[in-house]
PDB file of C-alpha atoms and ligand atoms in Angstrom:
ATOM      1  CA  MET G  30      10.552 -16.092 -20.975  1.00  0.00           C
ATOM      2  CA  VAL G  31      10.487 -15.587 -16.938  1.00  0.00           C
ATOM      3  CA  THR G  32       9.859 -18.889 -15.192  1.00  0.00           C
ATOM      4  CA  GLN G  33       8.703 -19.086 -11.910  1.00  0.00           C
ATOM      5  CA  THR G  34      10.789 -20.952  -9.492  1.00  0.00           C
ATOM      6  CA  GLU G  35      10.779 -22.040  -5.512  1.00  0.00           C
ATOM      7  CA  MET G  36       8.807 -20.129  -2.666  1.00  0.00           C
ATOM      8  CA  ILE G  37      10.876 -17.669  -1.206  1.00  0.00           C
ATOM      9  CA  TYR G  38       8.482 -15.672   0.988  1.00  0.00           C
ATOM     10  CA  GLU G  39       5.042 -15.836   2.391  1.00  0.00           C
ATOM     11  CA  GLY G  40       3.468 -13.088   4.059  1.00  0.00           C
ATOM     12  CA  LYS G  41      -0.326 -12.372   4.957  1.00  0.00           C
ATOM     13  CA  ALA G  42      -1.588 -11.504   1.927  1.00  0.00           C
ATOM     14  CA  LYS G  43       0.590 -12.275  -0.645  1.00  0.00           C
ATOM     15  CA  ARG G  44       3.583 -14.941  -1.872  1.00  0.00           C
ATOM     16  CA  VAL G  45       6.851 -13.979  -3.354  1.00  0.00           C
ATOM     17  CA  TYR G  46       8.063 -16.251  -5.794  1.00  0.00           C
ATOM     18  CA  ALA G  47      12.044 -16.394  -7.455  1.00  0.00           C
ATOM     19  CA  THR G  48      12.296 -16.579 -11.176  1.00  0.00           C
ATOM     20  CA  ASN G  49      15.166 -17.873 -13.658  1.00  0.00           C
ATOM     21  CA  ASP G  50      16.048 -14.113 -13.600  1.00  0.00           C
ATOM     22  CA  PRO G  51      18.001 -13.289 -10.273  1.00  0.00           C
ATOM     23  CA  LYS G  52      16.732  -9.455 -10.438  1.00  0.00           C
ATOM     24  CA  LEU G  53      12.763 -10.303 -10.944  1.00  0.00           C
ATOM     25  CA  VAL G  54       9.989 -12.683  -8.918  1.00  0.00           C
ATOM     26  CA  ILE G  55       6.360 -12.837  -9.204  1.00  0.00           C
ATOM     27  CA  VAL G  56       3.793 -11.450  -6.603  1.00  0.00           C
ATOM     28  CA  ASP G  57       0.901 -13.890  -6.288  1.00  0.00           C
ATOM     29  CA  TYR G  58      -2.168 -12.105  -4.244  1.00  0.00           C
ATOM     30  CA  LYS G  59      -4.135 -14.541  -2.135  1.00  0.00           C
ATOM     31  CA  ASP G  60      -7.537 -13.638  -0.942  1.00  0.00           C
ATOM     32  CA  ASP G  61      -6.493 -13.924   3.292  1.00  0.00           C
ATOM     33  CA  ALA G  62      -7.717 -11.231   5.272  1.00  0.00           C
ATOM     34  CA  THR G  63      -5.736  -9.976   8.475  1.00  0.00           C
ATOM     35  CA  ALA G  64      -6.483  -7.122  11.089  1.00  0.00           C
ATOM     36  CA  PHE G  65      -4.224  -6.049  14.629  1.00  0.00           C
ATOM     37  CA  ASP G  66      -1.830  -7.622  13.952  1.00  0.00           C
ATOM     38  CA  GLY G  67      -2.926 -11.025  13.111  1.00  0.00           C
ATOM     39  CA  LYS G  68      -4.975 -11.207  15.484  1.00  0.00           C
ATOM     40  CA  LYS G  69      -8.420 -11.673  14.135  1.00  0.00           C
ATOM     41  CA  ARG G  70      -8.211 -13.569  10.580  1.00  0.00           C
ATOM     42  CA  GLY G  71     -10.695 -14.304   7.767  1.00  0.00           C
ATOM     43  CA  THR G  72     -10.756 -14.061   4.021  1.00  0.00           C
ATOM     44  CA  ILE G  73     -12.160 -11.858   1.581  1.00  0.00           C
ATOM     45  CA  SER G  74     -12.944 -13.826  -1.571  1.00  0.00           C
ATOM     46  CA  GLY G  75     -11.982 -11.829  -4.756  1.00  0.00           C
ATOM     47  CA  LYS G  76      -9.290  -9.621  -3.190  1.00  0.00           C
ATOM     48  CA  GLY G  77      -6.416 -10.879  -4.397  1.00  0.00           C
ATOM     49  CA  VAL G  78      -7.821  -9.884  -7.480  1.00  0.00           C
ATOM     50  CA  VAL G  79      -8.585  -6.543  -7.662  1.00  0.00           C
ATOM     51  CA  ASN G  80      -5.051  -5.757  -4.771  1.00  0.00           C
ATOM     52  CA  ASN G  81      -2.881  -7.559  -7.897  1.00  0.00           C
ATOM     53  CA  ARG G  82      -4.944  -5.158 -10.669  1.00  0.00           C
ATOM     54  CA  MET G  83      -5.557  -2.263  -8.505  1.00  0.00           C
ATOM     55  CA  SER G  84      -2.121  -1.929  -7.930  1.00  0.00           C
ATOM     56  CA  ASN G  85      -0.215  -2.786 -11.112  1.00  0.00           C
ATOM     57  CA  TYR G  86      -2.745  -0.188 -12.784  1.00  0.00           C
ATOM     58  CA  MET G  87      -1.807   2.631 -10.478  1.00  0.00           C
ATOM     59  CA  PHE G  88       1.899   1.529 -11.070  1.00  0.00           C
ATOM     60  CA  GLY G  89       1.424   2.124 -14.521  1.00  0.00           C
ATOM     61  CA  LEU G  90       0.034   5.482 -13.409  1.00  0.00           C
ATOM     62  CA  LEU G  91       3.007   6.684 -11.247  1.00  0.00           C
ATOM     63  CA  GLU G  92       5.289   5.297 -13.503  1.00  0.00           C
ATOM     64  CA  LYS G  93       3.793   8.236 -16.530  1.00  0.00           C
ATOM     65  CA  GLN G  94       4.405  10.575 -12.955  1.00  0.00           C
ATOM     66  CA  GLY G  95       7.375   9.760 -12.979  1.00  0.00           C
ATOM     67  CA  ILE G  96       7.727   7.886 -10.053  1.00  0.00           C
ATOM     68  CA  PRO G  97       9.600   4.424 -10.227  1.00  0.00           C
ATOM     69  CA  THR G  98       8.201   1.527  -8.851  1.00  0.00           C
ATOM     70  CA  HIS G  99       9.072  -2.571  -9.037  1.00  0.00           C
ATOM     71  CA  PHE G 100       6.280  -3.292 -11.101  1.00  0.00           C
ATOM     72  CA  VAL G 101       7.204  -5.311 -14.363  1.00  0.00           C
ATOM     73  CA  GLU G 102       4.161  -6.932 -15.652  1.00  0.00           C
ATOM     74  CA  GLU G 103       1.361  -8.359 -15.220  1.00  0.00           C
ATOM     75  CA  LEU G 104       1.156 -12.490 -15.706  1.00  0.00           C
ATOM     76  CA  ASP G 105      -2.870 -13.204 -14.394  1.00  0.00           C
ATOM     77  CA  THR G 106      -5.700 -11.874 -12.668  1.00  0.00           C
ATOM     78  CA  ARG G 107      -3.614 -12.512  -9.036  1.00  0.00           C
ATOM     79  CA  ARG G 108      -0.177 -13.237 -10.190  1.00  0.00           C
ATOM     80  CA  SER G 109       2.494 -10.026 -11.098  1.00  0.00           C
ATOM     81  CA  LEU G 110       6.204  -9.581 -11.947  1.00  0.00           C
ATOM     82  CA  VAL G 111       8.366  -7.699 -10.114  1.00  0.00           C
ATOM     83  CA  ARG G 112      11.622  -5.700  -9.391  1.00  0.00           C
ATOM     84  CA  ARG G 113      13.662  -7.562  -6.359  1.00  0.00           C
ATOM     85  CA  VAL G 114      14.399  -4.941  -4.396  1.00  0.00           C
ATOM     86  CA  GLU G 115      15.314  -4.492  -0.748  1.00  0.00           C
ATOM     87  CA  ILE G 116      12.474  -3.881   1.265  1.00  0.00           C
ATOM     88  CA  VAL G 117      13.034  -0.829   3.507  1.00  0.00           C
ATOM     89  CA  LYS G 118      12.237  -1.073   6.372  1.00  0.00           C
ATOM     90  CA  VAL G 119      10.026   2.111   7.521  1.00  0.00           C
ATOM     91  CA  GLU G 120       6.554   2.483   6.578  1.00  0.00           C
ATOM     92  CA  VAL G 121       5.106   5.171   4.983  1.00  0.00           C
ATOM     93  CA  ILE G 122       1.851   6.641   5.977  1.00  0.00           C
ATOM     94  CA  VAL G 123       0.487   9.449   3.929  1.00  0.00           C
ATOM     95  CA  ARG G 124      -2.994  10.805   5.162  1.00  0.00           C
ATOM     96  CA  ASN G 125      -5.865  13.683   4.175  1.00  0.00           C
ATOM     97  CA  ILE G 126      -8.103  13.103   6.633  1.00  0.00           C
ATOM     98  CA  VAL G 127      -8.573  12.531  10.301  1.00  0.00           C
ATOM     99  CA  ALA G 128      -9.406   8.310  10.441  1.00  0.00           C
ATOM    100  CA  GLY G 129      -7.816   5.168  12.440  1.00  0.00           C
ATOM    101  CA  SER G 130      -5.070   5.265  14.582  1.00  0.00           C
ATOM    102  CA  LEU G 131      -4.510   9.463  14.334  1.00  0.00           C
ATOM    103  CA  SER G 132      -7.849   9.611  15.566  1.00  0.00           C
ATOM    104  CA  LYS G 133      -7.289   7.740  18.279  1.00  0.00           C
ATOM    105  CA  ARG G 134      -3.938   9.496  18.808  1.00  0.00           C
ATOM    106  CA  LEU G 135      -4.904  12.808  18.097  1.00  0.00           C
ATOM    107  CA  GLY G 136      -8.271  12.751  19.854  1.00  0.00           C
ATOM    108  CA  LEU G 137     -10.425  14.188  16.631  1.00  0.00           C
ATOM    109  CA  PRO G 138     -12.462  12.664  15.289  1.00  0.00           C
ATOM    110  CA  GLU G 139     -12.908  10.378  11.451  1.00  0.00           C
ATOM    111  CA  GLY G 140     -13.462  12.453   9.281  1.00  0.00           C
ATOM    112  CA  VAL G 141     -11.640  15.937  10.412  1.00  0.00           C
ATOM    113  CA  VAL G 142     -10.426  17.205   7.137  1.00  0.00           C
ATOM    114  CA  LEU G 143      -6.190  17.835   7.512  1.00  0.00           C
ATOM    115  CA  LYS G 144      -5.394  21.068   6.863  1.00  0.00           C
ATOM    116  CA  SER G 145      -2.040  19.597   4.791  1.00  0.00           C
ATOM    117  CA  PRO G 146      -1.421  16.342   4.648  1.00  0.00           C
ATOM    118  CA  VAL G 147       0.446  14.557   7.558  1.00  0.00           C
ATOM    119  CA  LEU G 148       3.458  12.177   6.698  1.00  0.00           C
ATOM    120  CA  GLU G 149       3.993   9.316   9.594  1.00  0.00           C
ATOM    121  CA  PHE G 150       6.699   6.349   9.639  1.00  0.00           C
ATOM    122  CA  CYS G 151       6.305   3.122  11.240  1.00  0.00           C
ATOM    123  CA  TYR G 152       9.136   0.743  12.129  1.00  0.00           C
ATOM    124  CA  LYS G 153       8.136  -2.277  10.064  1.00  0.00           C
ATOM    125  CA  ASN G 154       8.346  -4.831  12.590  1.00  0.00           C
ATOM    126  CA  ASP G 155       5.531  -7.969  13.141  1.00  0.00           C
ATOM    127  CA  GLU G 156       6.732  -8.272  16.795  1.00  0.00           C
ATOM    128  CA  LEU G 157       6.789  -5.173  18.042  1.00  0.00           C
ATOM    129  CA  GLY G 158       3.571  -4.340  16.118  1.00  0.00           C
ATOM    130  CA  ASP G 159       4.598  -1.371  13.439  1.00  0.00           C
ATOM    131  CA  PRO G 160       5.509   1.106  16.074  1.00  0.00           C
ATOM    132  CA  MET G 161       5.036   4.697  15.000  1.00  0.00           C
ATOM    133  CA  ILE G 162       9.260   6.448  14.420  1.00  0.00           C
ATOM    134  CA  ASN G 163      11.046   9.495  13.482  1.00  0.00           C
ATOM    135  CA  GLU G 164      13.592   9.937  10.799  1.00  0.00           C
ATOM    136  CA  TYR G 165      15.779  10.186  14.344  1.00  0.00           C
ATOM    137  CA  HIS G 166      15.351   6.246  14.678  1.00  0.00           C
ATOM    138  CA  ILE G 167      15.272   5.783  11.538  1.00  0.00           C
ATOM    139  CA  PHE G 168      19.325   6.937  11.269  1.00  0.00           C
ATOM    140  CA  ALA G 169      19.544   5.739  14.989  1.00  0.00           C
ATOM    141  CA  LEU G 170      18.260   2.013  13.684  1.00  0.00           C
ATOM    142  CA  GLU G 171      20.041   2.733  10.257  1.00  0.00           C
ATOM    143  CA  LEU G 172      16.698   1.672   8.904  1.00  0.00           C
ATOM    144  CA  ALA G 173      17.852   3.657   5.739  1.00  0.00           C
ATOM    145  CA  THR G 174      19.930   7.234   4.812  1.00  0.00           C
ATOM    146  CA  LYS G 175      19.578  10.705   4.698  1.00  0.00           C
ATOM    147  CA  GLU G 176      19.346  11.133   0.837  1.00  0.00           C
ATOM    148  CA  GLU G 177      17.278   7.763   1.057  1.00  0.00           C
ATOM    149  CA  MET G 178      14.710   9.393   3.409  1.00  0.00           C
ATOM    150  CA  GLN G 179      14.851  12.674   1.451  1.00  0.00           C
ATOM    151  CA  ARG G 180      13.885  10.774  -1.435  1.00  0.00           C
ATOM    152  CA  ILE G 181      11.172   8.298  -0.624  1.00  0.00           C
ATOM    153  CA  THR G 182       9.274  11.868   1.546  1.00  0.00           C
ATOM    154  CA  GLU G 183       9.929  13.481  -2.564  1.00  0.00           C
ATOM    155  CA  LEU G 184       8.062  10.581  -3.690  1.00  0.00           C
ATOM    156  CA  ALA G 185       5.322  10.040  -0.709  1.00  0.00           C
ATOM    157  CA  PHE G 186       4.264  13.194  -1.842  1.00  0.00           C
ATOM    158  CA  LYS G 187       4.002  12.940  -5.154  1.00  0.00           C
ATOM    159  CA  VAL G 188       2.311   9.856  -5.461  1.00  0.00           C
ATOM    160  CA  ASN G 189      -1.023  11.518  -2.421  1.00  0.00           C
ATOM    161  CA  ASP G 190      -0.719  14.728  -5.169  1.00  0.00           C
ATOM    162  CA  PHE G 191      -1.361  12.609  -8.099  1.00  0.00           C
ATOM    163  CA  MET G 192      -3.865   9.898  -6.483  1.00  0.00           C
ATOM    164  CA  VAL G 193      -5.965  12.432  -4.800  1.00  0.00           C
ATOM    165  CA  PRO G 194      -7.559  14.186  -7.781  1.00  0.00           C
ATOM    166  CA  PHE G 195      -7.420  10.567  -9.419  1.00  0.00           C
ATOM    167  CA  PHE G 196      -9.917   9.303  -6.530  1.00  0.00           C
ATOM    168  CA  GLU G 197     -11.863  12.821  -6.439  1.00  0.00           C
ATOM    169  CA  LYS G 198     -12.628  12.292  -9.990  1.00  0.00           C
ATOM    170  CA  MET G 199     -14.384   8.422  -8.952  1.00  0.00           C
ATOM    171  CA  ASN G 200     -15.923  10.167  -5.911  1.00  0.00           C
ATOM    172  CA  ILE G 201     -13.288   8.794  -3.872  1.00  0.00           C
ATOM    173  CA  ASP G 202     -12.027  10.736  -0.798  1.00  0.00           C
ATOM    174  CA  LEU G 203      -8.303   9.255  -0.296  1.00  0.00           C
ATOM    175  CA  VAL G 204      -8.426   9.475   3.828  1.00  0.00           C
ATOM    176  CA  ASP G 205      -4.828   8.347   4.052  1.00  0.00           C
ATOM    177  CA  PHE G 206      -3.100   4.860   2.167  1.00  0.00           C
ATOM    178  CA  LYS G 207       0.598   3.066   3.402  1.00  0.00           C
ATOM    179  CA  LEU G 208       3.430   2.870   1.089  1.00  0.00           C
ATOM    180  CA  GLU G 209       6.855   0.267   1.050  1.00  0.00           C
ATOM    181  CA  PHE G 210       9.736   1.521  -0.078  1.00  0.00           C
ATOM    182  CA  GLY G 211      12.756  -1.199  -1.981  1.00  0.00           C
ATOM    183  CA  ARG G 212      16.174  -0.339  -3.222  1.00  0.00           C
ATOM    184  CA  PHE G 213      17.256  -1.571  -6.325  1.00  0.00           C
ATOM    185  CA  ASP G 214      20.225  -0.750  -8.964  1.00  0.00           C
ATOM    186  CA  GLY G 215      21.151   1.764  -5.338  1.00  0.00           C
ATOM    187  CA  GLN G 216      17.580   4.246  -6.096  1.00  0.00           C
ATOM    188  CA  ILE G 217      14.794   3.904  -3.456  1.00  0.00           C
ATOM    189  CA  ILE G 218      11.781   3.097  -5.848  1.00  0.00           C
ATOM    190  CA  LEU G 219       7.789   2.063  -5.028  1.00  0.00           C
ATOM    191  CA  ALA G 220       7.458  -1.296  -3.536  1.00  0.00           C
ATOM    192  CA  ASP G 221       4.382  -3.495  -2.423  1.00  0.00           C
ATOM    193  CA  GLU G 222       0.893  -2.640  -3.126  1.00  0.00           C
ATOM    194  CA  ILE G 223      -1.436   0.189  -3.732  1.00  0.00           C
ATOM    195  CA  SER G 224      -5.179  -1.155  -2.878  1.00  0.00           C
ATOM    196  CA  PRO G 225      -8.181  -1.405  -0.697  1.00  0.00           C
ATOM    197  CA  ASP G 226      -5.355  -3.091   1.953  1.00  0.00           C
ATOM    198  CA  THR G 227      -3.019  -0.514   2.218  1.00  0.00           C
ATOM    199  CA  CYS G 228      -6.061   2.743   1.729  1.00  0.00           C
ATOM    200  CA  ARG G 229      -8.720   4.100   3.340  1.00  0.00           C
ATOM    201  CA  PHE G 230     -11.463   5.119   0.408  1.00  0.00           C
ATOM    202  CA  TRP G 231     -14.591   6.692   1.153  1.00  0.00           C
ATOM    203  CA  ASP G 232     -17.385   7.175  -1.005  1.00  0.00           C
ATOM    204  CA  LYS G 233     -17.727  11.194  -0.657  1.00  0.00           C
ATOM    205  CA  THR G 234     -21.255  11.852  -1.114  1.00  0.00           C
ATOM    206  CA  THR G 235     -22.520   8.561   0.897  1.00  0.00           C
ATOM    207  CA  LYS G 236     -19.739   8.704   3.077  1.00  0.00           C
ATOM    208  CA  GLU G 237     -19.230   4.382   2.445  1.00  0.00           C
ATOM    209  CA  ARG G 238     -16.263   2.767   3.346  1.00  0.00           C
ATOM    210  CA  LEU G 239     -14.935   1.201   0.703  1.00  0.00           C
ATOM    211  CA  ASP G 240     -11.981  -0.100   2.153  1.00  0.00           C
ATOM    212  CA  LYS G 241     -10.659  -3.011   4.558  1.00  0.00           C
ATOM    213  CA  ASP G 242     -12.341  -1.025   7.194  1.00  0.00           C
ATOM    214  CA  ARG G 243     -15.505  -3.398   6.272  1.00  0.00           C
ATOM    215  CA  PHE G 244     -13.371  -5.921   7.280  1.00  0.00           C
ATOM    216  CA  ARG G 245     -11.692  -4.593  10.114  1.00  0.00           C
ATOM    217  CA  ARG G 246     -15.043  -3.017  11.763  1.00  0.00           C
ATOM    218  CA  ASP G 247     -17.448  -6.208  10.736  1.00  0.00           C
ATOM    219  CA  LEU G 248     -19.318  -3.659   8.548  1.00  0.00           C
ATOM    220  CA  GLY G 249     -20.580  -5.818   6.225  1.00  0.00           C
ATOM    221  CA  ASN G 250     -20.435  -6.291   1.801  1.00  0.00           C
ATOM    222  CA  VAL G 251     -16.601  -6.585   2.370  1.00  0.00           C
ATOM    223  CA  GLU G 252     -16.583  -8.091  -0.769  1.00  0.00           C
ATOM    224  CA  GLY G 253     -18.579  -5.848  -2.800  1.00  0.00           C
ATOM    225  CA  ALA G 254     -16.466  -2.904  -1.150  1.00  0.00           C
ATOM    226  CA  TYR G 255     -13.437  -3.926  -3.195  1.00  0.00           C
ATOM    227  CA  ALA G 256     -15.270  -5.059  -6.329  1.00  0.00           C
ATOM    228  CA  GLU G 257     -16.788  -1.366  -6.672  1.00  0.00           C
ATOM    229  CA  MET G 258     -12.739  -0.066  -6.165  1.00  0.00           C
ATOM    230  CA  LEU G 259     -11.728  -1.828  -8.843  1.00  0.00           C
ATOM    231  CA  HIS G 260     -14.889  -1.464 -11.456  1.00  0.00           C
ATOM    232  CA  ARG G 261     -14.537   2.568 -10.359  1.00  0.00           C
ATOM    233  CA  VAL G 262     -10.995   2.254 -11.095  1.00  0.00           C
ATOM    234  CA  LEU G 263     -10.483   0.271 -14.064  1.00  0.00           C
ATOM    235  CA  GLY G 264     -13.805   1.036 -15.793  1.00  0.00           C
ATOM    236  CA  GLU G 265     -14.858  -2.690 -15.738  1.00  0.00           C
TER     237      GLU G 265
HETATM  238  N1  UDP J 304      -2.241   0.921   7.048  1.00  0.00           N
HETATM  239  C1  UDP J 304      -1.367  -0.738   6.076  1.00  0.00           C
HETATM  240  N2  UDP J 304      -0.558  -1.437   6.912  1.00  0.00           N
HETATM  241  C2  UDP J 304      -0.756  -1.553   8.374  1.00  0.00           C
HETATM  242  C3  UDP J 304      -1.335  -0.213   8.739  1.00  0.00           C
HETATM  243  C4  UDP J 304      -2.210   0.732   8.260  1.00  0.00           C
HETATM  244  O1  UDP J 304      -1.741  -0.759   4.789  1.00  0.00           O
HETATM  245  O2  UDP J 304       0.147  -2.167   8.641  1.00  0.00           O
HETATM  246  C5  UDP J 304      -2.871   1.788   5.838  1.00  0.00           C
HETATM  247  C6  UDP J 304      -4.329   1.281   6.329  1.00  0.00           C
HETATM  248  O3  UDP J 304      -4.878   0.653   6.094  1.00  0.00           O
HETATM  249  C7  UDP J 304      -4.899   2.844   6.297  1.00  0.00           C
HETATM  250  C8  UDP J 304      -3.446   3.327   6.799  1.00  0.00           C
HETATM  251  O4  UDP J 304      -1.950   2.720   6.888  1.00  0.00           O
HETATM  252  O5  UDP J 304      -5.075   3.657   5.107  1.00  0.00           O
HETATM  253  C9  UDP J 304      -3.016   4.440   7.809  1.00  0.00           C
HETATM  254  O6  UDP J 304      -3.660   3.250   8.707  1.00  0.00           O
HETATM  255  P1  UDP J 304      -3.459   3.996  10.853  1.00  0.00           P
HETATM  256  O7  UDP J 304      -2.184   4.202  10.913  1.00  0.00           O
HETATM  257  O8  UDP J 304      -5.333   4.846  10.986  1.00  0.00           O
HETATM  258  O9  UDP J 304      -3.839   2.108  11.167  1.00  0.00           O
HETATM  259  P2  UDP J 304      -5.240   0.960  11.526  1.00  0.00           P
HETATM  260  O10 UDP J 304      -5.961   2.307  11.815  1.00  0.00           O
HETATM  261  O11 UDP J 304      -5.574   0.749   9.827  1.00  0.00           O
HETATM  262  O12 UDP J 304      -4.850   0.341  12.528  1.00  0.00           O
END
């Protein structure tokens, strides 16, 4: 039996607890929400439950596609047992449709469909506001090795290739998303979460945003959008 022990980390949206097994930790998802490097704060009631359950469901499906993840077991609606990884300090963003910072950077309107997926990397560093970097920065700062970045790139596109048609069946455009990877037993595995906090989901018909942009941009019905995404994914 795995038992929860002391809290080892508290982030913006999650708490992480050690367990009696040194290779496992427990993630506890909160309803707290932040945006714009923590400058905007709030609560999205029920978000922790949605993000926990949706992430676990997606990780289960990705495992079946041969993508290794940190997911071990859902403990309750907000808490999950996951493998303890050393997080690679690189945020990996995959984009299919122009939105958010890419729209500003390239001067293209949101909604432009990209001819091929765009892969971006950001330095995972809150004090710096997660600046965009490329592989030269990653190798120069020794954030990851060449072999690790090859594997991360391969896995990121595999995740996208699986998720685009998966969400399409739910009448959702997967606009973009952010992944984080970790090192476990010498291997790169997918960690963190896959949720409306980390993905942009647009309804194909109405173009309604069903993700954290409702909170970032004060679009209203934030809770309803998170609940709708869980409903579409889990069929509940
Ligand atoms: N994203 C994230 N965490 C971050 C930054 C971005 O999960 O710290 C996700 C975001 O939800 C979106 C994608 O990554 O699905 C691309 O975000 P973008 O670079 O456009 O930044 P934003 O406009 O969200 O600041």
